[in-house]
mmCIF file of C-alpha atoms and ligand atoms in Angstrom:
data_model
loop_
_atom_site.group_PDB
_atom_site.id
_atom_site.type_symbol
_atom_site.label_atom_id
_atom_site.label_comp_id
_atom_site.label_asym_id
_atom_site.label_seq_id
_atom_site.Cartn_x
_atom_site.Cartn_y
_atom_site.Cartn_z
ATOM 1 C CA MET A 1 18.643 32.908 35.699
ATOM 2 C CA THR A 2 18.083 36.536 35.011
ATOM 3 C CA GLU A 3 15.284 38.790 36.133
ATOM 4 C CA ALA A 4 14.466 39.374 32.497
ATOM 5 C CA GLY A 5 14.128 35.634 31.855
ATOM 6 C CA GLY A 6 11.743 35.319 34.777
ATOM 7 C CA ALA A 7 9.727 38.346 33.742
ATOM 8 C CA ARG A 8 9.230 37.021 30.225
ATOM 9 C CA GLY A 9 7.872 33.824 31.681
ATOM 10 C CA ALA A 10 7.896 31.927 28.409
ATOM 11 C CA VAL A 11 11.621 31.391 28.007
ATOM 12 C CA ASP A 12 13.953 29.553 30.332
ATOM 13 C CA THR A 13 17.498 30.553 29.578
ATOM 14 C CA ASP A 14 19.808 28.599 31.782
ATOM 15 C CA GLU A 15 19.149 24.906 31.689
ATOM 16 C CA THR A 16 21.592 23.801 29.008
ATOM 17 C CA VAL A 17 24.576 25.992 29.620
ATOM 18 C CA GLY A 18 26.020 24.474 32.752
ATOM 19 C CA THR A 19 26.042 25.652 36.315
ATOM 20 C CA ASP A 20 29.522 27.125 36.517
ATOM 21 C CA GLU A 21 28.981 30.722 37.678
ATOM 22 C CA SER A 22 32.287 31.993 36.311
ATOM 23 C CA GLY A 23 34.167 31.681 33.046
ATOM 24 C CA PRO A 24 32.860 31.084 29.531
ATOM 25 C CA SER A 25 29.578 29.391 30.552
ATOM 26 C CA ALA A 26 28.463 32.282 32.733
ATOM 27 C CA LEU A 27 29.359 34.730 29.974
ATOM 28 C CA ARG A 28 27.412 32.702 27.464
ATOM 29 C CA THR A 29 24.385 32.626 29.791
ATOM 30 C CA THR A 30 24.567 36.407 30.056
ATOM 31 C CA ASN A 31 24.845 36.786 26.285
ATOM 32 C CA ARG A 32 21.934 34.417 25.665
ATOM 33 C CA ALA A 33 19.818 36.386 28.131
ATOM 34 C CA LEU A 34 20.814 39.599 26.344
ATOM 35 C CA VAL A 35 19.620 38.256 22.980
ATOM 36 C CA LEU A 36 16.362 36.895 24.429
ATOM 37 C CA ASP A 37 15.652 40.066 26.371
ATOM 38 C CA LEU A 38 16.208 42.272 23.319
ATOM 39 C CA LEU A 39 13.924 40.125 21.138
ATOM 40 C CA GLY A 40 11.287 40.163 23.886
ATOM 41 C CA ARG A 41 11.220 43.964 23.782
ATOM 42 C CA SER A 42 11.645 44.700 20.097
ATOM 43 C CA GLU A 43 10.251 44.018 16.670
ATOM 44 C CA PRO A 44 11.676 40.889 14.966
ATOM 45 C CA LEU A 45 15.356 41.500 14.171
ATOM 46 C CA SER A 46 17.758 40.169 11.566
ATOM 47 C CA ARG A 47 21.073 38.660 12.693
ATOM 48 C CA SER A 48 22.959 41.796 11.694
ATOM 49 C CA GLU A 49 20.496 44.023 13.604
ATOM 50 C CA LEU A 50 20.960 41.773 16.643
ATOM 51 C CA THR A 51 24.729 42.131 16.317
ATOM 52 C CA ARG A 52 24.476 45.914 16.162
ATOM 53 C CA ARG A 53 21.975 46.291 18.998
ATOM 54 C CA THR A 54 23.561 43.837 21.471
ATOM 55 C CA GLY A 55 27.116 45.008 20.764
ATOM 56 C CA LEU A 56 28.183 41.342 20.631
ATOM 57 C CA SER A 57 30.411 40.007 17.862
ATOM 58 C CA ARG A 58 28.872 38.625 14.706
ATOM 59 C CA SER A 59 30.194 35.116 15.423
ATOM 60 C CA THR A 60 28.866 35.144 19.014
ATOM 61 C CA VAL A 61 25.401 36.203 17.821
ATOM 62 C CA SER A 62 25.445 33.613 15.060
ATOM 63 C CA SER A 63 26.373 30.823 17.450
ATOM 64 C CA ILE A 64 23.872 31.861 20.148
ATOM 65 C CA VAL A 65 21.057 32.179 17.612
ATOM 66 C CA LYS A 66 21.830 28.724 16.211
ATOM 67 C CA GLU A 67 21.771 27.255 19.710
ATOM 68 C CA LEU A 68 18.513 29.024 20.711
ATOM 69 C CA MET A 69 16.821 27.935 17.475
ATOM 70 C CA THR A 70 17.875 24.311 18.022
ATOM 71 C CA GLU A 71 16.376 24.492 21.499
ATOM 72 C CA GLY A 72 13.148 25.949 20.118
ATOM 73 C CA HIS A 73 13.420 29.339 21.878
ATOM 74 C CA LEU A 74 13.700 31.345 18.639
ATOM 75 C CA ALA A 75 11.926 31.182 15.296
ATOM 76 C CA GLU A 76 12.505 32.841 11.948
ATOM 77 C CA THR A 77 9.728 35.050 10.637
ATOM 78 C CA SER A 78 9.041 37.086 7.536
ATOM 79 C CA GLY A 79 6.470 39.072 9.563
ATOM 80 C CA GLU A 80 5.747 41.653 6.882
ATOM 81 C CA PRO A 81 5.332 41.943 3.126
ATOM 82 C CA ALA A 82 8.535 42.461 1.146
ATOM 83 C CA PRO A 83 8.987 46.037 -0.080
ATOM 84 C CA LYS A 84 7.912 46.217 -3.721
ATOM 85 C CA GLY A 85 10.600 45.100 -6.136
ATOM 86 C CA THR A 86 12.966 43.831 -3.467
ATOM 87 C CA GLY A 87 12.126 40.145 -3.805
ATOM 88 C CA ARG A 88 12.152 37.917 -0.773
ATOM 89 C CA PRO A 89 11.470 39.532 2.612
ATOM 90 C CA PRO A 90 14.517 39.466 4.923
ATOM 91 C CA THR A 91 14.626 36.696 7.513
ATOM 92 C CA ARG A 92 14.166 37.965 11.051
ATOM 93 C CA LEU A 93 14.207 36.323 14.429
ATOM 94 C CA THR A 94 11.545 36.361 17.093
ATOM 95 C CA LEU A 95 10.772 34.496 20.308
ATOM 96 C CA ALA A 96 9.150 31.150 19.570
ATOM 97 C CA GLY A 97 6.129 29.650 21.255
ATOM 98 C CA ASP A 98 5.401 32.814 23.233
ATOM 99 C CA PRO A 99 1.606 32.864 23.682
ATOM 100 C CA ARG A 100 1.434 36.593 24.403
ATOM 101 C CA VAL A 101 -0.282 38.965 21.985
ATOM 102 C CA LEU A 102 -0.378 42.631 20.968
ATOM 103 C CA VAL A 103 -3.491 44.661 20.148
ATOM 104 C CA GLY A 104 -3.334 47.421 17.524
ATOM 105 C CA VAL A 105 -6.145 49.950 16.907
ATOM 106 C CA ASP A 106 -6.175 52.328 13.947
ATOM 107 C CA ILE A 107 -8.937 54.960 14.048
ATOM 108 C CA GLY A 108 -8.989 57.085 10.877
ATOM 109 C CA HIS A 109 -11.316 59.894 9.805
ATOM 110 C CA ARG A 110 -13.472 57.299 8.044
ATOM 111 C CA HIS A 111 -12.742 53.864 9.544
ATOM 112 C CA VAL A 112 -11.918 51.839 12.644
ATOM 113 C CA ARG A 113 -9.505 48.924 12.248
ATOM 114 C CA VAL A 114 -8.375 46.521 14.984
ATOM 115 C CA ALA A 115 -5.782 43.723 14.810
ATOM 116 C CA VAL A 116 -4.391 41.187 17.260
ATOM 117 C CA SER A 117 -0.921 39.814 16.543
ATOM 118 C CA ASP A 118 1.698 37.600 18.143
ATOM 119 C CA LEU A 119 4.898 39.213 19.434
ATOM 120 C CA ALA A 120 6.442 38.967 15.953
ATOM 121 C CA SER A 121 3.558 41.200 14.743
ATOM 122 C CA ASP A 122 2.140 38.415 12.583
ATOM 123 C CA ILE A 123 -1.587 39.181 12.471
ATOM 124 C CA LEU A 124 -3.817 36.575 14.158
ATOM 125 C CA SER A 125 -7.149 38.358 13.670
ATOM 126 C CA GLU A 126 -8.321 41.634 12.183
ATOM 127 C CA ARG A 127 -11.522 43.646 11.737
ATOM 128 C CA GLU A 128 -12.337 46.858 9.879
ATOM 129 C CA VAL A 129 -15.530 48.923 9.938
ATOM 130 C CA ALA A 130 -16.255 51.967 7.736
ATOM 131 C CA TYR A 131 -17.305 54.690 10.190
ATOM 132 C CA ASP A 132 -17.621 58.479 10.060
ATOM 133 C CA VAL A 133 -15.284 59.215 12.979
ATOM 134 C CA ASP A 134 -15.260 62.978 12.231
ATOM 135 C CA ARG A 135 -19.043 63.360 12.580
ATOM 136 C CA GLU A 136 -19.882 60.810 15.268
ATOM 137 C CA PRO A 137 -19.264 61.716 18.922
ATOM 138 C CA ALA A 138 -16.312 59.971 20.568
ATOM 139 C CA PRO A 139 -18.145 57.660 23.048
ATOM 140 C CA PRO A 140 -19.941 55.463 20.464
ATOM 141 C CA THR A 141 -16.740 55.302 18.393
ATOM 142 C CA LEU A 142 -14.833 54.054 21.436
ATOM 143 C CA ASP A 143 -17.668 51.628 22.328
ATOM 144 C CA LEU A 144 -17.416 50.189 18.818
ATOM 145 C CA THR A 145 -13.612 49.988 19.098
ATOM 146 C CA ALA A 146 -13.831 48.150 22.438
ATOM 147 C CA LYS A 147 -16.293 45.672 20.956
ATOM 148 C CA MET A 148 -13.947 45.055 18.003
ATOM 149 C CA VAL A 149 -10.992 44.509 20.392
ATOM 150 C CA ARG A 150 -12.970 41.878 22.313
ATOM 151 C CA GLU A 151 -14.025 40.164 19.077
ATOM 152 C CA CYS A 152 -10.474 40.103 17.691
ATOM 153 C CA LEU A 153 -9.075 38.707 20.952
ATOM 154 C CA ALA A 154 -11.739 35.976 20.959
ATOM 155 C CA GLU A 155 -11.013 35.133 17.324
ATOM 156 C CA ALA A 156 -7.269 34.918 18.099
ATOM 157 C CA GLY A 157 -8.044 32.593 20.997
ATOM 158 C CA ALA A 158 -6.392 34.978 23.469
ATOM 159 C CA ASP A 159 -7.782 36.260 26.763
ATOM 160 C CA GLU A 160 -6.832 39.566 28.420
ATOM 161 C CA SER A 161 -4.083 37.944 30.522
ATOM 162 C CA ARG A 162 -2.050 37.308 27.373
ATOM 163 C CA VAL A 163 -2.078 40.923 26.146
ATOM 164 C CA VAL A 164 1.343 42.609 26.399
ATOM 165 C CA GLY A 165 0.044 45.999 25.321
ATOM 166 C CA VAL A 166 -2.585 47.909 23.361
ATOM 167 C CA GLY A 167 -1.555 50.644 20.903
ATOM 168 C CA MET A 168 -4.007 53.053 19.253
ATOM 169 C CA GLY A 169 -3.725 55.677 16.524
ATOM 170 C CA VAL A 170 -6.339 58.472 16.382
ATOM 171 C CA PRO A 171 -6.772 61.146 13.678
ATOM 172 C CA GLY A 172 -5.914 64.188 15.816
ATOM 173 C CA PRO A 173 -2.896 65.480 17.742
ATOM 174 C CA ILE A 174 -2.441 64.223 21.298
ATOM 175 C CA ASP A 175 -0.514 65.967 24.058
ATOM 176 C CA PRO A 176 2.001 63.307 25.180
ATOM 177 C CA ARG A 177 2.107 64.786 28.716
ATOM 178 C CA THR A 178 -1.601 64.476 29.421
ATOM 179 C CA GLY A 179 -2.854 62.104 26.720
ATOM 180 C CA THR A 180 -5.568 64.599 25.734
ATOM 181 C CA ILE A 181 -6.629 65.581 22.215
ATOM 182 C CA VAL A 182 -5.376 69.146 21.910
ATOM 183 C CA SER A 183 -6.920 70.509 18.757
ATOM 184 C CA PRO A 184 -10.354 71.224 17.260
ATOM 185 C CA ILE A 185 -9.302 69.074 14.271
ATOM 186 C CA LEU A 186 -11.324 66.198 15.782
ATOM 187 C CA PRO A 187 -14.318 68.133 17.177
ATOM 188 C CA GLY A 188 -16.074 65.382 19.149
ATOM 189 C CA TRP A 189 -12.863 64.404 20.942
ATOM 190 C CA VAL A 190 -11.461 67.696 22.293
ATOM 191 C CA THR A 191 -10.107 67.417 25.886
ATOM 192 C CA LEU A 192 -10.800 63.667 25.852
ATOM 193 C CA GLN A 193 -8.082 61.187 26.885
ATOM 194 C CA PRO A 194 -8.524 58.436 24.268
ATOM 195 C CA SER A 195 -6.111 56.037 26.058
ATOM 196 C CA VAL A 196 -8.024 56.299 29.334
ATOM 197 C CA GLU A 197 -11.406 56.053 27.575
ATOM 198 C CA LEU A 198 -10.474 52.835 25.747
ATOM 199 C CA ALA A 199 -8.656 51.391 28.790
ATOM 200 C CA ASP A 200 -11.833 51.873 30.856
ATOM 201 C CA ARG A 201 -13.851 50.003 28.245
ATOM 202 C CA ILE A 202 -11.541 46.994 27.741
ATOM 203 C CA GLY A 203 -9.807 46.690 31.131
ATOM 204 C CA LEU A 204 -6.319 46.847 29.563
ATOM 205 C CA ASP A 205 -3.685 49.575 29.559
ATOM 206 C CA VAL A 206 -3.531 51.608 26.309
ATOM 207 C CA ARG A 207 -0.921 53.831 24.646
ATOM 208 C CA THR A 208 -2.191 56.336 22.026
ATOM 209 C CA ASP A 209 -0.597 58.573 19.414
ATOM 210 C CA ASN A 210 -1.879 60.454 16.368
ATOM 211 C CA ASP A 211 -2.452 58.575 13.105
ATOM 212 C CA ALA A 212 0.498 60.058 11.200
ATOM 213 C CA ASN A 213 2.915 59.183 14.026
ATOM 214 C CA VAL A 214 1.509 55.673 14.184
ATOM 215 C CA GLY A 215 1.793 55.309 10.373
ATOM 216 C CA ALA A 216 5.422 56.474 10.606
ATOM 217 C CA LEU A 217 6.074 53.835 13.267
ATOM 218 C CA GLY A 218 4.489 51.160 11.069
ATOM 219 C CA GLU A 219 6.682 52.000 8.079
ATOM 220 C CA LEU A 220 9.761 52.391 10.328
ATOM 221 C CA VAL A 221 9.425 49.072 12.129
ATOM 222 C CA HIS A 222 7.807 46.925 9.442
ATOM 223 C CA GLY A 223 7.855 48.771 6.119
ATOM 224 C CA ALA A 224 9.635 51.039 3.662
ATOM 225 C CA ALA A 225 11.518 53.114 6.279
ATOM 226 C CA ARG A 226 13.183 50.133 7.973
ATOM 227 C CA GLY A 227 16.843 50.750 8.719
ATOM 228 C CA HIS A 228 16.586 54.558 8.552
ATOM 229 C CA ASP A 229 16.952 56.836 11.563
ATOM 230 C CA ASP A 230 15.713 60.089 10.003
ATOM 231 C CA VAL A 231 12.377 59.770 8.277
ATOM 232 C CA ILE A 232 9.433 61.954 7.296
ATOM 233 C CA TYR A 233 6.270 59.889 6.859
ATOM 234 C CA VAL A 234 3.483 61.822 5.184
ATOM 235 C CA LYS A 235 -0.082 60.559 5.233
ATOM 236 C CA VAL A 236 -2.341 61.974 2.537
ATOM 237 C CA ALA A 237 -5.966 60.955 2.976
ATOM 238 C CA GLY A 238 -9.036 62.752 4.381
ATOM 239 C CA GLY A 239 -6.432 65.049 5.997
ATOM 240 C CA ILE A 240 -2.683 65.523 5.665
ATOM 241 C CA GLY A 241 -0.191 64.947 8.438
ATOM 242 C CA ALA A 242 3.404 63.903 8.898
ATOM 243 C CA GLY A 243 5.115 61.668 11.443
ATOM 244 C CA LEU A 244 8.742 62.601 12.132
ATOM 245 C CA ILE A 245 11.401 60.059 13.104
ATOM 246 C CA LEU A 246 14.546 61.875 14.256
ATOM 247 C CA ALA A 247 17.633 59.912 15.304
ATOM 248 C CA GLY A 248 15.530 56.744 15.424
ATOM 249 C CA ARG A 249 12.771 58.135 17.650
ATOM 250 C CA LEU A 250 9.358 59.605 17.065
ATOM 251 C CA HIS A 251 9.462 63.364 17.539
ATOM 252 C CA ARG A 252 6.191 64.641 19.014
ATOM 253 C CA GLY A 253 7.119 68.140 20.153
ATOM 254 C CA VAL A 254 6.114 69.713 23.471
ATOM 255 C CA THR A 255 2.350 69.386 22.984
ATOM 256 C CA GLY A 256 2.182 66.693 20.304
ATOM 257 C CA ILE A 257 1.663 69.018 17.328
ATOM 258 C CA ALA A 258 4.997 68.286 15.567
ATOM 259 C CA GLY A 259 4.540 67.209 11.962
ATOM 260 C CA GLU A 260 1.115 68.813 11.386
ATOM 261 C CA ILE A 261 2.133 69.892 7.880
ATOM 262 C CA GLY A 262 -1.497 69.931 6.724
ATOM 263 C CA HIS A 263 -1.820 73.224 8.579
ATOM 264 C CA VAL A 264 1.066 75.050 6.957
ATOM 265 C CA ARG A 265 -0.559 78.244 5.658
ATOM 266 C CA LEU A 266 -0.337 78.740 1.906
ATOM 267 C CA ASP A 267 -3.011 81.339 1.175
ATOM 268 C CA ASP A 268 -3.886 84.238 3.507
ATOM 269 C CA ASP A 269 -7.278 84.625 1.822
ATOM 270 C CA GLY A 270 -8.005 80.905 1.446
ATOM 271 C CA PRO A 271 -10.950 78.993 2.917
ATOM 272 C CA VAL A 272 -11.209 78.579 6.696
ATOM 273 C CA CYS A 273 -9.676 75.293 7.847
ATOM 274 C CA ARG A 274 -11.036 72.976 10.547
ATOM 275 C CA CYS A 275 -7.978 73.980 12.638
ATOM 276 C CA GLY A 276 -9.277 77.581 12.805
ATOM 277 C CA ASN A 277 -6.692 79.106 10.460
ATOM 278 C CA ARG A 278 -7.166 80.057 6.778
ATOM 279 C CA GLY A 279 -5.693 78.697 3.563
ATOM 280 C CA CYS A 280 -3.927 75.669 5.103
ATOM 281 C CA LEU A 281 -2.325 73.051 2.822
ATOM 282 C CA GLU A 282 -5.084 70.654 3.900
ATOM 283 C CA THR A 283 -7.814 72.954 2.551
ATOM 284 C CA GLN A 284 -6.126 72.812 -0.859
ATOM 285 C CA VAL A 285 -5.133 69.185 -1.311
ATOM 286 C CA ALA A 286 -6.810 66.752 1.156
ATOM 287 C CA ALA A 287 -9.223 64.237 -0.373
ATOM 288 C CA PRO A 288 -12.482 66.251 0.131
ATOM 289 C CA ARG A 289 -10.986 69.276 -1.667
ATOM 290 C CA LEU A 290 -9.769 67.113 -4.569
ATOM 291 C CA VAL A 291 -13.295 65.719 -4.950
ATOM 292 C CA GLU A 292 -14.663 69.299 -5.069
ATOM 293 C CA LEU A 293 -12.178 70.250 -7.787
ATOM 294 C CA LEU A 294 -13.199 67.257 -9.913
ATOM 295 C CA ARG A 295 -16.999 67.498 -9.545
ATOM 296 C CA PRO A 296 -17.575 70.099 -12.288
ATOM 297 C CA ALA A 297 -16.249 67.566 -14.814
ATOM 298 C CA TYR A 298 -17.222 64.276 -13.125
ATOM 299 C CA GLY A 299 -20.623 65.076 -11.612
ATOM 300 C CA VAL A 300 -21.872 65.797 -8.117
ATOM 301 C CA GLU A 301 -22.094 62.093 -7.296
ATOM 302 C CA LEU A 302 -18.286 61.776 -7.346
ATOM 303 C CA ASP A 303 -17.012 60.779 -3.902
ATOM 304 C CA VAL A 304 -13.623 59.881 -2.409
ATOM 305 C CA GLU A 305 -13.936 56.138 -3.143
ATOM 306 C CA ARG A 306 -14.896 56.764 -6.778
ATOM 307 C CA MET A 307 -12.068 59.280 -7.167
ATOM 308 C CA LEU A 308 -9.537 56.753 -5.835
ATOM 309 C CA ALA A 309 -10.890 54.085 -8.213
ATOM 310 C CA LEU A 310 -10.513 56.503 -11.161
ATOM 311 C CA SER A 311 -6.958 57.241 -10.060
ATOM 312 C CA ARG A 312 -6.142 53.516 -9.991
ATOM 313 C CA ALA A 313 -7.581 53.271 -13.509
ATOM 314 C CA GLU A 314 -5.162 56.069 -14.543
ATOM 315 C CA ASP A 315 -7.892 58.564 -15.386
ATOM 316 C CA ALA A 316 -6.165 61.598 -16.929
ATOM 317 C CA GLY A 317 -8.172 64.313 -15.143
ATOM 318 C CA VAL A 318 -7.929 62.717 -11.710
ATOM 319 C CA ASN A 319 -4.214 62.115 -12.126
ATOM 320 C CA ARG A 320 -3.659 65.731 -13.175
ATOM 321 C CA ILE A 321 -5.309 66.924 -9.951
ATOM 322 C CA PHE A 322 -3.290 64.374 -7.924
ATOM 323 C CA ASP A 323 -0.041 65.441 -9.590
ATOM 324 C CA ASP A 324 -0.772 69.101 -8.764
ATOM 325 C CA ALA A 325 -1.671 68.141 -5.179
ATOM 326 C CA GLY A 326 1.627 66.260 -4.941
ATOM 327 C CA ARG A 327 3.493 69.361 -6.079
ATOM 328 C CA ALA A 328 1.836 71.501 -3.400
ATOM 329 C CA ILE A 329 2.630 68.920 -0.707
ATOM 330 C CA GLY A 330 6.174 68.531 -2.054
ATOM 331 C CA ARG A 331 6.718 72.279 -1.771
ATOM 332 C CA VAL A 332 6.000 72.076 1.967
ATOM 333 C CA LEU A 333 8.027 68.854 2.354
ATOM 334 C CA ALA A 334 11.000 70.516 0.625
ATOM 335 C CA ASP A 335 11.120 73.199 3.328
ATOM 336 C CA LEU A 336 10.681 70.612 6.065
ATOM 337 C CA SER A 337 13.513 68.549 4.533
ATOM 338 C CA ASN A 338 15.795 71.603 4.561
ATOM 339 C CA HIS A 339 15.171 71.818 8.312
ATOM 340 C CA LEU A 340 15.442 68.106 9.146
ATOM 341 C CA ASN A 341 17.770 66.610 6.472
ATOM 342 C CA PRO A 342 15.975 63.214 6.379
ATOM 343 C CA ALA A 343 17.168 60.103 4.500
ATOM 344 C CA VAL A 344 13.691 59.225 3.215
ATOM 345 C CA ILE A 345 10.232 60.693 2.816
ATOM 346 C CA VAL A 346 7.717 57.818 2.902
ATOM 347 C CA VAL A 347 4.358 58.655 1.310
ATOM 348 C CA GLY A 348 1.268 56.796 2.548
ATOM 349 C CA GLY A 349 -2.484 57.178 3.081
ATOM 350 C CA ALA A 350 -5.435 56.453 0.779
ATOM 351 C CA VAL A 351 -4.531 59.309 -1.629
ATOM 352 C CA GLY A 352 -0.787 58.964 -0.984
ATOM 353 C CA VAL A 353 -0.686 55.578 -2.741
ATOM 354 C CA SER A 354 -1.326 57.318 -6.087
ATOM 355 C CA PRO A 355 1.759 57.201 -8.368
ATOM 356 C CA SER A 356 0.733 60.617 -9.780
ATOM 357 C CA LEU A 357 0.756 62.202 -6.331
ATOM 358 C CA LEU A 358 4.147 60.624 -5.583
ATOM 359 C CA ARG A 359 5.521 61.986 -8.861
ATOM 360 C CA GLY A 360 4.308 65.491 -7.997
ATOM 361 C CA ILE A 361 5.936 65.321 -4.555
ATOM 362 C CA ARG A 362 9.224 64.090 -6.054
ATOM 363 C CA ASP A 363 9.293 66.894 -8.631
ATOM 364 C CA SER A 364 8.678 69.595 -6.026
ATOM 365 C CA VAL A 365 11.171 68.206 -3.512
ATOM 366 C CA ALA A 366 13.835 67.967 -6.244
ATOM 367 C CA ARG A 367 13.054 71.537 -7.328
ATOM 368 C CA TYR A 368 12.704 73.305 -3.973
ATOM 369 C CA ALA A 369 14.840 71.428 -1.424
ATOM 370 C CA GLN A 370 18.367 72.730 -1.076
ATOM 371 C CA PRO A 371 20.501 70.635 -3.527
ATOM 372 C CA ASP A 372 22.604 68.853 -0.869
ATOM 373 C CA THR A 373 19.427 68.029 1.074
ATOM 374 C CA ALA A 374 17.685 66.753 -2.072
ATOM 375 C CA SER A 375 20.610 64.603 -3.194
ATOM 376 C CA ALA A 376 20.721 62.794 0.175
ATOM 377 C CA LEU A 377 16.963 62.199 0.154
ATOM 378 C CA ARG A 378 14.723 59.576 -1.468
ATOM 379 C CA VAL A 379 10.942 60.013 -1.794
ATOM 380 C CA ILE A 380 9.432 56.530 -1.698
ATOM 381 C CA PRO A 381 5.966 54.981 -1.433
ATOM 382 C CA GLY A 382 5.019 53.254 1.802
ATOM 383 C CA SER A 383 5.115 49.456 1.572
ATOM 384 C CA LEU A 384 2.314 48.727 4.056
ATOM 385 C CA GLY A 385 -0.510 50.619 2.303
ATOM 386 C CA GLU A 386 -3.654 50.829 4.433
ATOM 387 C CA HIS A 387 -2.009 48.582 7.058
ATOM 388 C CA ALA A 388 0.624 51.165 8.072
ATOM 389 C CA GLY A 389 -1.577 52.492 10.891
ATOM 390 C CA VAL A 390 -2.465 49.189 12.473
ATOM 391 C CA MET A 391 1.114 47.841 12.134
ATOM 392 C CA GLY A 392 2.351 51.036 13.821
ATOM 393 C CA ALA A 393 -0.251 50.620 16.565
ATOM 394 C CA LEU A 394 1.142 47.123 17.203
ATOM 395 C CA ALA A 395 4.655 48.642 17.477
ATOM 396 C CA LEU A 396 3.212 51.216 19.903
ATOM 397 C CA ALA A 397 1.677 48.356 21.914
ATOM 398 C CA LYS A 398 5.079 46.686 22.140
ATOM 399 C CA ASP A 399 6.798 49.962 23.118
ATOM 400 C CA VAL A 400 9.624 49.491 20.585
ATOM 401 C CA PRO A 401 12.571 51.903 21.089
ATOM 402 C CA ALA A 402 11.256 54.458 18.541
ATOM 403 C CA VAL A 403 8.137 54.935 20.709
ATOM 404 C CA ALA A 404 10.450 56.509 23.283
ATOM 405 C CA GLY A 405 8.412 55.460 26.307
ATOM 406 C CA LEU A 406 5.201 57.351 25.502
ATOM 407 C CA PRO A 407 3.027 57.344 28.653
ATOM 408 C CA THR A 408 0.034 54.991 28.813
ATOM 409 C CA ALA A 409 -3.479 55.390 30.248
ATOM 410 C CA ALA A 410 -2.167 54.158 33.625
ATOM 411 C CA ASP A 411 0.535 56.864 33.635
ATOM 412 C CA HIS A 412 -2.031 59.569 32.834
ATOM 413 C CA ARG A 413 -4.338 58.363 35.605
ATOM 414 C CA SER A 414 -1.581 58.438 38.225
ATOM 415 C CA ALA A 415 -0.209 61.822 37.074
HETATM 416 ZN ZN1 LIG B 1 -5.545 74.111 9.172
#
């Protein structure tokens, strides 16, 4: 019996393999433990991913998986929606009958969403509340979030003792060293430690990252970026931000600001941005600015929701504005791609789902990225839509390898 087997609690690894401590049986016990341990710490994996990540041979993995499934230790899961146009979702393996759960929290500029899932990230319960996070002070937002966590756990039939981890995305940059919000972008939250604040309210440890990083994790682990090691995820919604996956890991930078492409300066004389600079990309193309540009033709009552509905209905004027916004964003992404040489740019967020915006980004990237960079790069829509954040928060809760051991509330308290 291995330490790992004992620590997992739910899986006994040694009872059927014989007691001989040397030779093929002992080796098989070790290999079984390796497979179980990896699946206990990761997202659901396909057989070929298991082969790659354990370093075992394909035939060994195949035979061990067959044996563990027969014994009821492993189950197959689809876990996530199939990427559009790719047909059946790939079959992946996860630990079976494990009663433990993950909690994911996605706080946006305009909503709070909470989900509880099993270890395969299959959602057991979920709640969403429309909420003006930008204008409300942080404490009531966190009180509401804590209440939603308790409700989702109760609905999933899970108590606190079954929670493996809690992951949370918030719409502002977080210093990974201290866990504090480091920018005036989220005014009511500056100098706050969101992980510690939520942990105090729910009595569970919490790991927090910014919303674009969490969206990137969601698409990397469960969505359109699966299988890629170098990814730019761009979220276009009430703000604009990017999450960077470099060599398979989230890149946060020294103080957590990496990927804040919404604050690339485009116009020295432009309007003042909430970050304190002038003429940032975000002041030109985030949702509130697009609404402003459309109001002369569509009336003062036009709001973000109505604009998004018009875009879905392929309204010509709205799509023209979205296409132009995509071009401006693509211009910035082209430069970023020249620096990072990614395999994919995944576009998400409430505005990012627009085909017109995606087209504009593609045109600009093709035009302005260096040709070798552009030819190695695909610009694709996210496959998780509005669920990217909460699915990424669940990956954060599980501390998958791409999270790279981001400190939790407990780490920040003891620092
Ligand atoms: Zn700015």
